[in-house]
């Protein structure tokens, strides 16, 4: 698979990375409904077999569960993928989530992640959210020390704006930013993409299919049948008035995807990867068949005419 170099690091990431939020399951505040762990392990192993060389996870996904599943799946892989995880969202015995970026908290979190993932070193460690905002510097300084101690190879951030990136850059170079980016969420195009490109900060884009919206299966029936413990039920993109606009967009995209004998998911990913500033798109996957489909996006080159047409759909929708 094609790789792109991640910012200032020596990591060459495949343009598609494996996302593990959904495999955290349904039993917590931001779950995705029930998930079969055997399917999750099979999906990760299928991704590695297909040549995907990195996995994105986070301590908070399933309150530690996704990291454990990643550890279990990777243990059995002969080729070991790079592992990226995140800190900054903690939970208590009642599953109440609290953002924390204090030194003691980050230091404890890295140890817990290493144990769950069954690793000695984490390839990429990211601050999940810039929250609590005044604690950004404390967390980033702590992470810089953890690199010196060999617990982490490279450090990145997620959901940071340019001003927050600048604050971190003053302390230690930021290897990567993980922002949302899809046909539906284009906010980073204006300031974040140019800043990261100028500063050699790699971008690993999350939710490139907008949590499953930009796929062939996205219909009103699909949304009506989401279980109550799937957080997408509360997501505004899955509710009116945006729901109808999103369904209409998917119908338009199906016509373009047909030209390439591709799925809408592949088209959505190929669209994200058109931007050279994007190092890799993180695709959330819960079944082996899904990654077999989405991995083909790597080969899809959207023509300039179709890119213009997609832009026209998106501008009209906006
Ligand atoms: N840093 C952050 O704050 C942050 C936030 C969000 C995500 N992320 C990371 O980015 C990853 C990806 O984002 P995401 O999971 O939110 O969204 P996504 O990748 O846009 O969508 C993932 C969902 O789309 C559906 N899907 C995947 N492949 C498909 C296919 N080939 N055909 C049809 N449906 C398919 C699956 O859901 P169903 O089968 O359930 O429909 C899957 O869980 C996450 O897993 C996580 O690692 C990070």
Coordinates of C-alpha atoms in Angstrom, one line a residue, residues 20-35 58-63 66 89-91 95-99 128-129 131 211 227-235 286:
X20 CA -11.2 1.6 16.5
X21 CA -13.8 3.9 18.1
X22 CA -16.7 1.6 17.1
X23 CA -15.0 -1.5 18.3
X24 CA -15.1 -0.1 21.8
X25 CA -18.7 -1.3 21.8
X26 CA -21.9 0.2 23.2
X27 CA -21.6 0.1 27.0
X28 CA -20.5 3.6 27.6
X29 CA -21.6 7.2 26.8
X30 CA -20.1 7.5 23.3
X31 CA -20.6 3.9 22.2
X32 CA -21.6 2.5 18.8
X33 CA -24.0 -0.2 19.9
X34 CA -23.2 -3.8 20.7
X35 CA -20.0 -5.1 19.0
X58 CA -7.7 5.8 22.4
X59 CA -7.9 4.9 26.0
X60 CA -11.5 6.2 26.1
X61 CA -12.9 4.0 23.3
X62 CA -15.1 1.6 25.3
X63 CA -13.3 2.7 28.4
X66 CA -10.8 -1.0 22.3
X89 CA -10.3 11.6 28.7
X90 CA -10.5 9.6 32.0
X91 CA -13.4 7.8 33.6
X95 CA -18.2 5.3 33.8
X96 CA -18.4 9.1 34.2
X97 CA -16.0 10.7 31.8
X98 CA -13.7 13.6 32.9
X99 CA -11.2 15.5 30.7
X128 CA -7.3 13.6 22.4
X129 CA -9.0 17.0 23.0
X131 CA -9.5 20.2 27.3
X211 CA -19.4 8.0 10.9
X227 CA -29.8 1.0 18.5
X228 CA -30.3 3.4 21.4
X229 CA -26.8 2.7 22.7
X230 CA -25.3 4.0 19.4
X231 CA -24.3 7.6 20.0
X232 CA -25.0 8.4 16.4
X233 CA -28.7 8.6 17.4
X234 CA -27.8 12.0 19.1
X235 CA -25.5 13.3 16.3
X286 CA -16.1 -3.0 12.8

